[in-house]
Amino acid sequence: MQQEPPPNTGPLTRLGALAVRRSRAVLVTALLLFLGLGFYGAGAQADLDLARWDAPGTESVEAARVLREDFTTGNPNLALLVTARGGDVDAPATGRAARALAAEVAALPQVTDTHAYWEDRSPALRSKDGRRALILVRLEGTATETRARLATLSPLLTRTTPELTVQVGGQEEISRQVGEQARADFLTAEVIVLPAVVLLLILVYRRTAAALITVGTGLLAVVGTLAGLRLLARFTEVSTFAANIALVLGLGLGIDYSLFLITRYREERTAGRPQPEAVVRATAAAGRTVVFSGVTVAASLSALLVFPFFFLSSFAYAGILVVLTAVGGAVLVLPAALARWGHRMERTTPPAPNGLWHRTALRALRRPALSGAAVLGVLLLAGSPLLGLRFGLPDERTLPAGAPARTTSEIVHREFAAEPTDTVQVVVRAPVDRRALASYASDLARVPGVFRVGPPAYGKSGAALLAVVPTQQAMYGDVPAFVERIRTTDGPPGVLVGGYPAETTDFRATLLDRLPLVVGLILAATFVVLFLLTGSVLLPVKATVLNLLSLSVMFGCLVYVFQDGHFASVLGFTPTGSIEPSIPVLMFCVVYGLSMDYEVFMLARIKEEYERTGDTERAVVTGIRRSAPLITAAAGILALSFAVYATGGVVFLKELGVGTALAVLVDATLIRVILLPVTMRLAGRANWWAPGPLRRFHRRFGLSEEPRRPHDEPPYSVYKSLAG
């Protein structure tokens, strides 16, 4: 008859024992879940949504509502660039063909209005040499609906006739092609990453079974996340990009956690533990660290929920789901696999007692001040370009050179004096005297960057609409400043400024306004988690500083490479002189969470040794020897997974790939192997200091590692009874 676990065994010990005792049932259930979740999650992309650059509750969104309801119009989000084959857009034959084209487009579903050059000969719609002209089109619907429609329309509208040639552009077509290119880039990354990760894991483990089980744990996290995102999409908007990033995060965290637990299992077997006991011990010790790590990653990504954009909120959903599934796979499914096939995952050769990272840490600890200052200088130098960071707005250069929508936009920018696809829509809601409205329009026309102000249009309720067409220079300069000049021009009461330039400006302003709150929440949450792990006040503060150093290197790279254009020819992109802010915000949350992931891994081992020996320096050296090779291997695999995105065509993905890969590698090497031990050596016993009230709080509520017993006194009877 099996004994009940003793009262002092924790939930992870009991979970590990359950996985050993019911390993077959756990693995069969996991396989069925994998197949079921994979089948359901395979259709996730079809149920997810695309996003636009708008911020709920802002002036531009309210202007869009009034335009839609009162004027039955909105931003011209599609542009047809018409080139006269005879060289003159004013030629009668060209005009007849163009008007027929405009009438054909106006009759299409979802098209609410069109405005062709040949209607009123507007100079804003005619190129400077008279060879080209524009037809502006408004497609009504959500981003998902309009881009799905454009996938059919764009090939049909791109045509050549005896009179003219037609190219398709505009903001919605650019966004559609960005989405298509991103999907192709993600698919390419998936094809490259999975076999590469398997090969790297075989090199790390030296056992194929361990590599396959580790990848299986990561894939379980991926399919579980995709299924969860599809289910969430029934209740709220979820971005398609969240499903894409689920692959790299799911694989990354699943591999991290599996590496940590399998390595701990191997240590227990090397120490002479029987296989069932080794599994339970590894689950109890490493599993607790995995849970802490998962909480830090989830807390970092959950902060994205503060933003009112479902594009960013979706990454929070994905991050939380990835953590839940990766942790679940690591502390339940993986122990069951170890119980069944652990003998195939054990070391074939004993580990080197003094590996590269152990020797590196020892050399740094001999001269802590000098080593720390040298590494700190390197990091500060690498992060110094961050001081020149300039946030900007996205344009067609997000696409690779030669993309059809980018080519169309570049022609308009080069050959047209105005940018009519970026018209600023000024809505005067209150009834106003026509003379006063004319005076206001005249004032707007004198605003620097305005090409012309169109004649007023009137809505159902008597509201007036003024179309303010910007110059090319205004749209390729400081767009928020241009929008602000229009908004601060004295006018009638009840004025709303909308249109694409205002929407992107409001999006950026809302994002940056809430950024300090997001950063504060992340820092506070991770501080609390590390305090609960260590019982120290100093260690969480140092962890925060070290993480911010690795982040500064990442942002310095973004500025140096993607803003200023260094290595642009190598990476294959066109620099714009600024950085669109939403991707760096996402990268901050992801990288901060992953950095804390490695911090938790290392501090848990150091604290465990400190509790066993009471010697800080010895604990640091031992903790690094045991955890640094694991962390650098996990970081290398994760960096590869992200770096593959640098081969894609979309600039956003290149930024995500290069910046995240660099930050992860810097954090796992210079930060964890040198700066962390050096600062702990210099702080000595102060590492573990906390005020009296906090010490009492930690003793009551902290979730620290259980002290290890000496290897010559194993509590084998307890584990034998638990494992059956």
Short mmCIF file of N, CA and C in Angstrom, two decimals, residues 414-466:
data_model
loop_
_atom_site.label_atom_id
_atom_site.label_comp_id
_atom_site.label_asym_id
_atom_site.label_seq_id
_atom_site.Cartn_x
_atom_site.Cartn_y
_atom_site.Cartn_z
N ARG A 414 7.68 60.89 -55.83
CA ARG A 414 8.69 61.50 -56.70
C ARG A 414 8.08 62.44 -57.73
N GLU A 415 6.89 62.15 -58.23
CA GLU A 415 6.37 62.87 -59.38
C GLU A 415 5.17 63.77 -59.08
N PHE A 416 4.61 63.68 -57.87
CA PHE A 416 3.46 64.51 -57.53
C PHE A 416 3.88 65.54 -56.48
N ALA A 417 3.33 66.74 -56.59
CA ALA A 417 3.66 67.79 -55.62
C ALA A 417 2.95 67.57 -54.29
N ALA A 418 1.78 66.92 -54.33
CA ALA A 418 0.97 66.71 -53.12
C ALA A 418 0.88 65.22 -52.82
N GLU A 419 0.35 64.92 -51.62
CA GLU A 419 0.13 63.54 -51.19
C GLU A 419 -1.35 63.38 -50.86
N PRO A 420 -2.21 63.27 -51.89
CA PRO A 420 -3.65 63.25 -51.64
C PRO A 420 -4.14 62.00 -50.91
N THR A 421 -3.38 60.89 -50.95
CA THR A 421 -3.80 59.70 -50.21
C THR A 421 -3.70 59.91 -48.70
N ASP A 422 -2.98 60.95 -48.28
CA ASP A 422 -2.83 61.27 -46.86
C ASP A 422 -3.58 62.56 -46.52
N THR A 423 -4.70 62.76 -47.14
CA THR A 423 -5.49 63.97 -46.88
C THR A 423 -5.92 64.03 -45.42
N VAL A 424 -5.78 65.21 -44.82
CA VAL A 424 -6.26 65.45 -43.45
C VAL A 424 -7.71 65.90 -43.54
N GLN A 425 -8.59 65.19 -42.86
CA GLN A 425 -10.03 65.49 -42.91
C GLN A 425 -10.40 66.37 -41.71
N VAL A 426 -10.76 67.61 -41.98
CA VAL A 426 -11.14 68.56 -40.92
C VAL A 426 -12.66 68.67 -40.90
N VAL A 427 -13.27 68.21 -39.81
CA VAL A 427 -14.72 68.19 -39.68
C VAL A 427 -15.15 69.31 -38.74
N VAL A 428 -16.04 70.19 -39.23
CA VAL A 428 -16.63 71.25 -38.40
C VAL A 428 -18.05 70.80 -38.06
N ARG A 429 -18.22 70.32 -36.81
CA ARG A 429 -19.51 69.70 -36.46
C ARG A 429 -20.63 70.72 -36.29
N ALA A 430 -20.33 71.87 -35.65
CA ALA A 430 -21.38 72.86 -35.40
C ALA A 430 -21.68 73.63 -36.69
N PRO A 431 -22.96 73.94 -36.96
CA PRO A 431 -23.28 74.77 -38.13
C PRO A 431 -22.51 76.08 -38.07
N VAL A 432 -21.93 76.48 -39.19
CA VAL A 432 -21.09 77.66 -39.20
C VAL A 432 -21.43 78.49 -40.45
N ASP A 433 -21.30 79.79 -40.29
CA ASP A 433 -21.52 80.71 -41.40
C ASP A 433 -20.53 80.41 -42.52
N ARG A 434 -21.00 80.43 -43.77
CA ARG A 434 -20.14 80.08 -44.89
C ARG A 434 -18.96 81.03 -45.03
N ARG A 435 -19.17 82.30 -44.68
CA ARG A 435 -18.06 83.24 -44.75
C ARG A 435 -17.00 82.88 -43.71
N ALA A 436 -17.43 82.51 -42.49
CA ALA A 436 -16.49 82.11 -41.45
C ALA A 436 -15.77 80.82 -41.85
N LEU A 437 -16.50 79.91 -42.50
CA LEU A 437 -15.88 78.66 -42.94
C LEU A 437 -14.83 78.94 -44.02
N ALA A 438 -15.15 79.87 -44.92
CA ALA A 438 -14.19 80.23 -45.96
C ALA A 438 -12.93 80.86 -45.36
N SER A 439 -13.12 81.67 -44.33
CA SER A 439 -11.97 82.28 -43.66
C SER A 439 -11.11 81.22 -42.99
N TYR A 440 -11.76 80.24 -42.36
CA TYR A 440 -11.03 79.15 -41.70
C TYR A 440 -10.26 78.33 -42.74
N ALA A 441 -10.90 78.03 -43.87
CA ALA A 441 -10.23 77.29 -44.93
C ALA A 441 -9.03 78.06 -45.45
N SER A 442 -9.15 79.37 -45.55
CA SER A 442 -8.03 80.19 -46.00
C SER A 442 -6.87 80.13 -45.02
N ASP A 443 -7.20 80.15 -43.72
CA ASP A 443 -6.15 80.04 -42.69
C ASP A 443 -5.46 78.68 -42.77
N LEU A 444 -6.23 77.62 -42.98
CA LEU A 444 -5.64 76.28 -43.09
C LEU A 444 -4.73 76.19 -44.31
N ALA A 445 -5.10 76.84 -45.39
CA ALA A 445 -4.30 76.79 -46.61
C ALA A 445 -2.93 77.44 -46.42
N ARG A 446 -2.81 78.34 -45.43
CA ARG A 446 -1.53 79.02 -45.18
C ARG A 446 -0.65 78.26 -44.19
N VAL A 447 -1.15 77.14 -43.62
CA VAL A 447 -0.35 76.35 -42.69
C VAL A 447 0.82 75.72 -43.46
N PRO A 448 2.04 75.85 -42.96
CA PRO A 448 3.18 75.23 -43.65
C PRO A 448 2.96 73.73 -43.85
N GLY A 449 3.19 73.26 -45.07
CA GLY A 449 2.99 71.85 -45.38
C GLY A 449 1.67 71.54 -46.06
N VAL A 450 0.77 72.54 -46.19
CA VAL A 450 -0.52 72.33 -46.85
C VAL A 450 -0.39 72.68 -48.33
N PHE A 451 -0.78 71.74 -49.20
CA PHE A 451 -0.75 71.99 -50.64
C PHE A 451 -2.00 72.76 -51.07
N ARG A 452 -3.16 72.30 -50.65
CA ARG A 452 -4.39 72.99 -50.96
C ARG A 452 -5.48 72.51 -50.00
N VAL A 453 -6.52 73.33 -49.87
CA VAL A 453 -7.71 72.96 -49.10
C VAL A 453 -8.87 72.90 -50.09
N GLY A 454 -9.52 71.73 -50.15
CA GLY A 454 -10.61 71.56 -51.10
C GLY A 454 -11.84 72.34 -50.70
N PRO A 455 -12.79 72.50 -51.62
CA PRO A 455 -14.04 73.20 -51.30
C PRO A 455 -14.82 72.42 -50.24
N PRO A 456 -15.58 73.12 -49.38
CA PRO A 456 -16.29 72.42 -48.30
C PRO A 456 -17.38 71.51 -48.83
N ALA A 457 -17.55 70.39 -48.11
CA ALA A 457 -18.69 69.49 -48.35
C ALA A 457 -19.54 69.51 -47.10
N TYR A 458 -20.83 69.22 -47.26
CA TYR A 458 -21.75 69.32 -46.13
C TYR A 458 -22.44 67.98 -45.90
N GLY A 459 -22.55 67.61 -44.61
CA GLY A 459 -23.15 66.35 -44.24
C GLY A 459 -24.63 66.45 -43.97
N LYS A 460 -25.22 65.35 -43.55
CA LYS A 460 -26.66 65.28 -43.33
C LYS A 460 -27.13 66.23 -42.23
N SER A 461 -26.28 66.44 -41.21
CA SER A 461 -26.67 67.27 -40.07
C SER A 461 -26.26 68.72 -40.23
N GLY A 462 -25.65 69.07 -41.35
CA GLY A 462 -25.19 70.44 -41.55
C GLY A 462 -23.73 70.64 -41.21
N ALA A 463 -23.06 69.59 -40.74
CA ALA A 463 -21.63 69.69 -40.47
C ALA A 463 -20.87 69.88 -41.79
N ALA A 464 -19.70 70.51 -41.69
CA ALA A 464 -18.90 70.79 -42.89
C ALA A 464 -17.62 69.99 -42.86
N LEU A 465 -17.11 69.65 -44.03
CA LEU A 465 -15.87 68.89 -44.17
C LEU A 465 -14.93 69.64 -45.09
N LEU A 466 -13.69 69.84 -44.60
CA LEU A 466 -12.63 70.46 -45.39
C LEU A 466 -11.52 69.42 -45.59
#
